[in-house]
Amino acid sequence: MKTMLISVQSLPIFVTTRDKFVKDYYAYYKTVYGYHLRSLNSNNGWTLASPLAFMNAPILAYSDEIRSAVMVVYGDKAHSFYMGKDAFAKLKGDNKEFVVVPSANHTDLYDQMAKIPFDKIIAFFHQNLK
């Protein structure tokens, strides 16, 4: 089976006219860099055994019961930024931290080492993993 990869420059017109997060995902998942045959976001990965049903589960219903330390890291350009803020707002305790990464979208925080706030992550771990 031959795998076909496309670059951002060759995206179909429907993708280039949609929301920015669609272009961001295509820019990552549809290039050699981020593509994987079995990745849900790369290519026909959604199957009956996918986590689609899980996405409809109320996974934050009991988030106010979490007592462990929690750090939420989000890029301010991520399409799901509001979800991170909402999830963080439900957490209780003083061992929680919300970190906003300026000018970063969702996929930027996968592996763009210069954008990942390692200093804050390390400090959070040192403070809370005793």
Coordinates of N, CA and C in Angstrom, one line a residue:
M1 N 0.8 -1.2 0.0 CA 0.0 0.0 0.0 C 0.9 1.2 0.0
K2 N 0.7 2.1 -1.0 CA 1.5 3.3 -1.1 C 0.8 4.4 -0.3
T3 N 1.5 5.1 0.5 CA 1.0 6.2 1.3 C 1.2 7.6 0.6
M4 N 0.2 8.3 0.5 CA 0.3 9.6 -0.2 C 0.3 10.7 0.9
L5 N 1.3 11.6 0.8 CA 1.4 12.7 1.7 C 1.2 14.0 0.9
I6 N 0.7 15.0 1.5 CA 0.5 16.3 0.8 C 1.1 17.3 1.6
S7 N 1.6 18.4 1.0 CA 2.2 19.5 1.7 C 1.1 20.6 1.8
V8 N 1.4 21.5 2.7 CA 0.5 22.7 2.9 C 0.2 23.4 1.6
Q9 N 1.2 23.6 0.8 CA 1.1 24.3 -0.4 C 0.1 23.6 -1.4
S10 N -0.1 22.4 -1.3 CA -1.0 21.7 -2.2 C -2.3 21.3 -1.6
L11 N -2.7 22.0 -0.5 CA -4.0 21.7 0.1 C -5.1 22.0 -0.8
P12 N -6.2 21.2 -0.7 CA -7.4 21.5 -1.5 C -8.0 22.9 -1.0
I13 N -8.7 23.5 -1.9 CA -9.3 24.8 -1.7 C -10.2 24.8 -0.4
F14 N -10.9 23.7 -0.1 CA -11.8 23.7 1.0 C -11.0 23.8 2.3
V15 N -9.8 23.3 2.4 CA -9.0 23.4 3.6 C -8.4 24.9 3.7
T16 N -8.0 25.4 2.6 CA -7.4 26.8 2.7 C -8.4 27.8 3.0
T17 N -9.7 27.5 2.9 CA -10.7 28.5 3.2 C -11.4 28.3 4.5
R18 N -11.0 27.3 5.3 CA -11.6 27.0 6.5 C -10.8 27.7 7.7
D19 N -11.3 27.4 8.9 CA -10.7 28.0 10.1 C -9.2 27.7 10.2
K20 N -8.5 28.6 10.8 CA -7.0 28.5 11.0 C -6.6 27.2 11.6
F21 N -7.3 26.7 12.6 CA -6.9 25.4 13.2 C -6.9 24.3 12.3
V22 N -7.8 24.3 11.3 CA -7.7 23.2 10.3 C -6.5 23.3 9.5
K23 N -6.1 24.5 9.1 CA -4.8 24.7 8.4 C -3.6 24.3 9.2
D24 N -3.7 24.6 10.5 CA -2.6 24.2 11.4 C -2.4 22.7 11.5
Y25 N -3.6 22.0 11.6 CA -3.5 20.6 11.7 C -3.0 20.0 10.4
Y26 N -3.5 20.5 9.3 CA -3.0 20.0 8.0 C -1.5 20.2 7.9
A27 N -1.1 21.4 8.3 CA 0.3 21.7 8.2 C 1.2 20.8 9.0
Y28 N 0.6 20.2 10.0 CA 1.4 19.2 10.8 C 1.2 17.8 10.4
Y29 N -0.1 17.4 10.4 CA -0.4 16.0 10.2 C -0.4 15.5 8.7
K30 N -0.4 16.4 7.8 CA -0.4 16.0 6.4 C 0.9 16.2 5.7
T31 N 2.0 16.4 6.5 CA 3.3 16.5 5.9 C 4.1 15.3 6.4
V32 N 5.3 15.1 5.8 CA 6.2 14.1 6.2 C 6.5 14.2 7.7
Y33 N 6.6 15.4 8.2 CA 7.0 15.6 9.6 C 6.0 15.0 10.6
G34 N 4.7 15.2 10.4 CA 3.8 14.8 11.4 C 2.9 13.6 11.0
Y35 N 3.1 13.1 9.8 CA 2.2 12.1 9.3 C 2.5 10.7 9.9
H36 N 1.5 10.0 10.2 CA 1.6 8.6 10.5 C 0.4 7.9 10.0
L37 N 0.6 6.7 9.4 CA -0.5 6.0 8.8 C -1.7 5.8 9.7
R38 N -1.4 5.4 11.0 CA -2.5 5.1 11.9 C -2.9 6.3 12.8
S39 N -2.4 7.5 12.5 CA -2.8 8.6 13.3 C -4.2 9.1 12.9
L40 N -5.0 9.3 13.9 CA -6.3 9.8 13.7 C -6.4 11.1 12.9
N41 N -5.5 11.9 13.1 CA -5.5 13.2 12.5 C -4.8 13.2 11.1
S42 N -4.0 12.2 10.8 CA -3.3 12.2 9.6 C -4.1 11.8 8.4
N43 N -5.0 10.8 8.6 CA -5.5 10.2 7.4 C -6.4 9.0 7.7
N44 N -7.7 9.2 7.5 CA -8.6 8.1 7.6 C -8.4 7.2 8.8
G45 N -8.0 7.8 9.9 CA -7.7 7.1 11.1 C -9.0 6.9 12.0
W46 N -10.1 7.6 11.7 CA -11.3 7.4 12.5 C -12.0 6.1 12.1
T47 N -12.0 5.2 13.1 CA -12.6 3.9 12.9 C -13.6 3.7 14.0
L48 N -14.3 2.5 13.9 CA -15.2 2.1 15.0 C -14.5 2.0 16.3
A49 N -13.2 1.7 16.3 CA -12.5 1.5 17.5 C -11.8 2.8 18.0
S50 N -12.1 3.9 17.4 CA -11.4 5.1 17.7 C -12.0 5.7 19.0
P51 N -11.3 6.7 19.6 CA -11.8 7.3 20.8 C -13.0 8.3 20.6
L52 N -13.7 8.2 19.5 CA -14.8 9.1 19.3 C -15.9 9.1 20.4
A53 N -16.2 7.9 20.8 CA -17.2 7.9 21.9 C -16.7 8.5 23.2
F54 N -15.4 8.3 23.4 CA -14.8 8.9 24.6 C -14.9 10.4 24.6
M55 N -14.8 11.0 23.4 CA -14.9 12.5 23.3 C -16.2 13.0 23.8
N56 N -17.2 12.2 23.8 CA -18.6 12.6 24.2 C -18.8 12.4 25.7
A57 N -17.9 11.7 26.4 CA -18.0 11.4 27.8 C -17.7 12.7 28.6
P58 N -18.4 12.8 29.7 CA -18.2 14.0 30.5 C -16.9 13.9 31.4
I59 N -15.8 14.0 30.7 CA -14.5 13.7 31.4 C -14.2 14.7 32.5
L60 N -14.8 15.9 32.4 CA -14.5 16.9 33.4 C -15.5 17.0 34.5
A61 N -16.4 16.1 34.5 CA -17.5 16.1 35.5 C -17.0 16.0 36.9
Y62 N -15.9 15.3 37.1 CA -15.4 15.1 38.5 C -14.0 15.8 38.7
S63 N -13.7 16.7 37.8 CA -12.4 17.4 37.9 C -12.2 18.2 39.2
D64 N -13.3 18.6 39.8 CA -13.2 19.4 41.0 C -12.7 18.5 42.2
E65 N -12.7 17.2 42.0 CA -12.3 16.2 43.0 C -10.8 15.9 42.9
I66 N -10.1 16.4 41.9 CA -8.6 16.1 41.8 C -7.9 16.9 42.9
R67 N -7.1 16.1 43.6 CA -6.3 16.7 44.7 C -4.8 16.8 44.3
S68 N -4.4 16.1 43.3 CA -3.0 16.1 42.9 C -2.7 17.4 42.2
A69 N -1.4 17.7 42.1 CA -1.0 18.9 41.4 C -1.3 18.8 39.9
V70 N -1.8 19.9 39.3 CA -2.1 19.9 37.9 C -1.6 21.1 37.2
M71 N -0.9 20.9 36.1 CA -0.4 22.1 35.3 C -1.1 21.9 33.9
V72 N -1.8 23.0 33.5 CA -2.4 23.0 32.2 C -1.6 24.0 31.3
V73 N -1.1 23.5 30.2 CA -0.2 24.3 29.3 C -1.0 24.5 28.0
Y74 N -1.2 25.7 27.6 CA -1.9 26.0 26.3 C -1.2 27.1 25.5
G75 N -1.3 27.0 24.2 CA -0.9 28.0 23.4 C -2.0 29.0 23.2
D76 N -1.8 30.3 23.2 CA -2.9 31.2 23.2 C -3.5 31.3 21.8
K77 N -2.9 30.6 20.8 CA -3.5 30.5 19.5 C -4.2 29.2 19.2
A78 N -4.2 28.3 20.2 CA -4.8 27.0 20.1 C -6.3 27.2 20.0
H79 N -6.9 26.4 19.0 CA -8.4 26.5 18.9 C -9.1 26.1 20.1
S80 N -8.5 25.3 20.9 CA -9.1 24.7 22.1 C -8.7 25.5 23.4
F81 N -8.2 26.7 23.2 CA -7.7 27.4 24.4 C -8.8 27.6 25.4
Y82 N -10.0 27.9 25.0 CA -11.1 28.1 25.9 C -11.4 26.8 26.7
M83 N -11.2 25.6 26.1 CA -11.4 24.4 26.8 C -10.4 24.2 28.0
G84 N -9.2 24.6 27.7 CA -8.2 24.6 28.8 C -8.5 25.5 29.9
K85 N -9.0 26.7 29.6 CA -9.4 27.7 30.6 C -10.6 27.2 31.4
D86 N -11.6 26.6 30.7 CA -12.7 26.0 31.4 C -12.4 24.9 32.3
A87 N -11.5 24.0 31.8 CA -11.1 22.8 32.6 C -10.3 23.3 33.9
F88 N -9.4 24.3 33.7 CA -8.7 24.8 34.8 C -9.5 25.5 35.8
A89 N -10.6 26.2 35.4 CA -11.5 26.9 36.3 C -12.2 25.9 37.2
K90 N -12.4 24.7 36.8 CA -13.1 23.7 37.7 C -12.1 23.1 38.7
L91 N -10.8 23.2 38.5 CA -9.9 22.6 39.5 C -9.9 23.4 40.8
K92 N -9.7 22.7 41.9 CA -9.6 23.3 43.2 C -8.2 23.1 43.8
G93 N -7.9 23.9 44.7 CA -6.6 23.7 45.4 C -5.6 24.8 45.0
D94 N -4.5 24.9 45.8 CA -3.5 25.9 45.4 C -2.3 25.2 44.7
N95 N -2.4 24.0 44.3 CA -1.3 23.3 43.6 C -1.7 23.1 42.1
K96 N -2.3 24.2 41.6 CA -2.7 24.2 40.2 C -2.0 25.4 39.5
E97 N -1.7 25.2 38.2 CA -1.1 26.3 37.5 C -1.5 26.3 36.0
F98 N -1.9 27.4 35.5 CA -2.3 27.5 34.1 C -1.2 28.3 33.4
V99 N -0.6 27.7 32.4 CA 0.5 28.4 31.7 C 0.1 28.7 30.2
V100 N 0.2 29.9 29.9 CA -0.2 30.4 28.5 C 1.1 30.6 27.7
V101 N 1.2 29.9 26.6 CA 2.4 30.1 25.7 C 2.0 31.0 24.6
P102 N 2.6 32.2 24.6 CA 2.2 33.2 23.5 C 2.6 32.7 22.1
S103 N 1.7 33.1 21.2 CA 1.8 32.8 19.8 C 2.0 31.3 19.4
A104 N 1.5 30.4 20.3 CA 1.6 29.0 20.0 C 0.2 28.4 19.7
N105 N 0.1 27.6 18.7 CA -1.1 26.9 18.5 C -1.0 25.5 19.1
H106 N -2.0 24.7 18.8 CA -2.1 23.3 19.5 C -0.8 22.5 19.1
T107 N -0.6 22.4 17.8 CA 0.5 21.5 17.4 C 1.9 22.0 17.6
D108 N 2.0 23.3 17.8 CA 3.3 23.9 18.1 C 3.9 23.3 19.4
L109 N 3.0 23.0 20.3 CA 3.5 22.5 21.6 C 3.8 21.0 21.6
Y110 N 3.7 20.3 20.5 CA 4.1 18.9 20.4 C 5.6 18.8 20.5
D111 N 6.3 19.6 19.7 CA 7.8 19.4 19.6 C 8.6 20.6 19.2
Q112 N 8.0 21.8 19.2 CA 8.8 23.0 19.0 C 9.4 23.4 20.3
M113 N 10.6 22.9 20.5 CA 11.3 23.0 21.7 C 11.5 24.4 22.2
A114 N 11.6 25.4 21.3 CA 11.8 26.8 21.7 C 10.5 27.4 22.3
K115 N 9.4 26.8 22.0 CA 8.1 27.3 22.5 C 7.6 26.6 23.8
I116 N 8.1 25.4 24.0 CA 7.7 24.7 25.2 C 8.3 25.3 26.5
P117 N 7.5 25.7 27.4 CA 8.0 26.4 28.6 C 8.6 25.4 29.6
F118 N 9.8 24.8 29.3 CA 10.4 23.8 30.1 C 10.8 24.3 31.5
D119 N 11.2 25.6 31.6 CA 11.5 26.2 32.9 C 10.4 26.1 33.8
K120 N 9.2 26.5 33.3 CA 8.0 26.5 34.2 C 7.6 25.0 34.5
I121 N 7.7 24.2 33.6 CA 7.3 22.7 33.9 C 8.3 22.1 34.9
I122 N 9.6 22.4 34.8 CA 10.5 21.9 35.7 C 10.3 22.4 37.1
A123 N 10.0 23.7 37.2 CA 9.8 24.4 38.5 C 8.5 23.8 39.1
F124 N 7.5 23.6 38.3 CA 6.2 23.0 38.8 C 6.5 21.6 39.4
F125 N 7.3 20.8 38.6 CA 7.6 19.4 39.1 C 8.4 19.5 40.4
H126 N 9.4 20.3 40.5 CA 10.2 20.4 41.7 C 9.3 20.8 42.9
Q127 N 8.4 21.7 42.7 CA 7.5 22.2 43.8 C 6.5 21.1 44.2
N128 N 6.0 20.4 43.2 CA 4.9 19.5 43.6 C 5.1 18.0 43.6
L129 N 6.3 17.6 43.1 CA 6.6 16.1 43.2 C 7.7 15.9 44.2
K130 N 7.3 15.9 45.4 CA 8.2 15.8 46.6 C 8.0 14.4 47.2

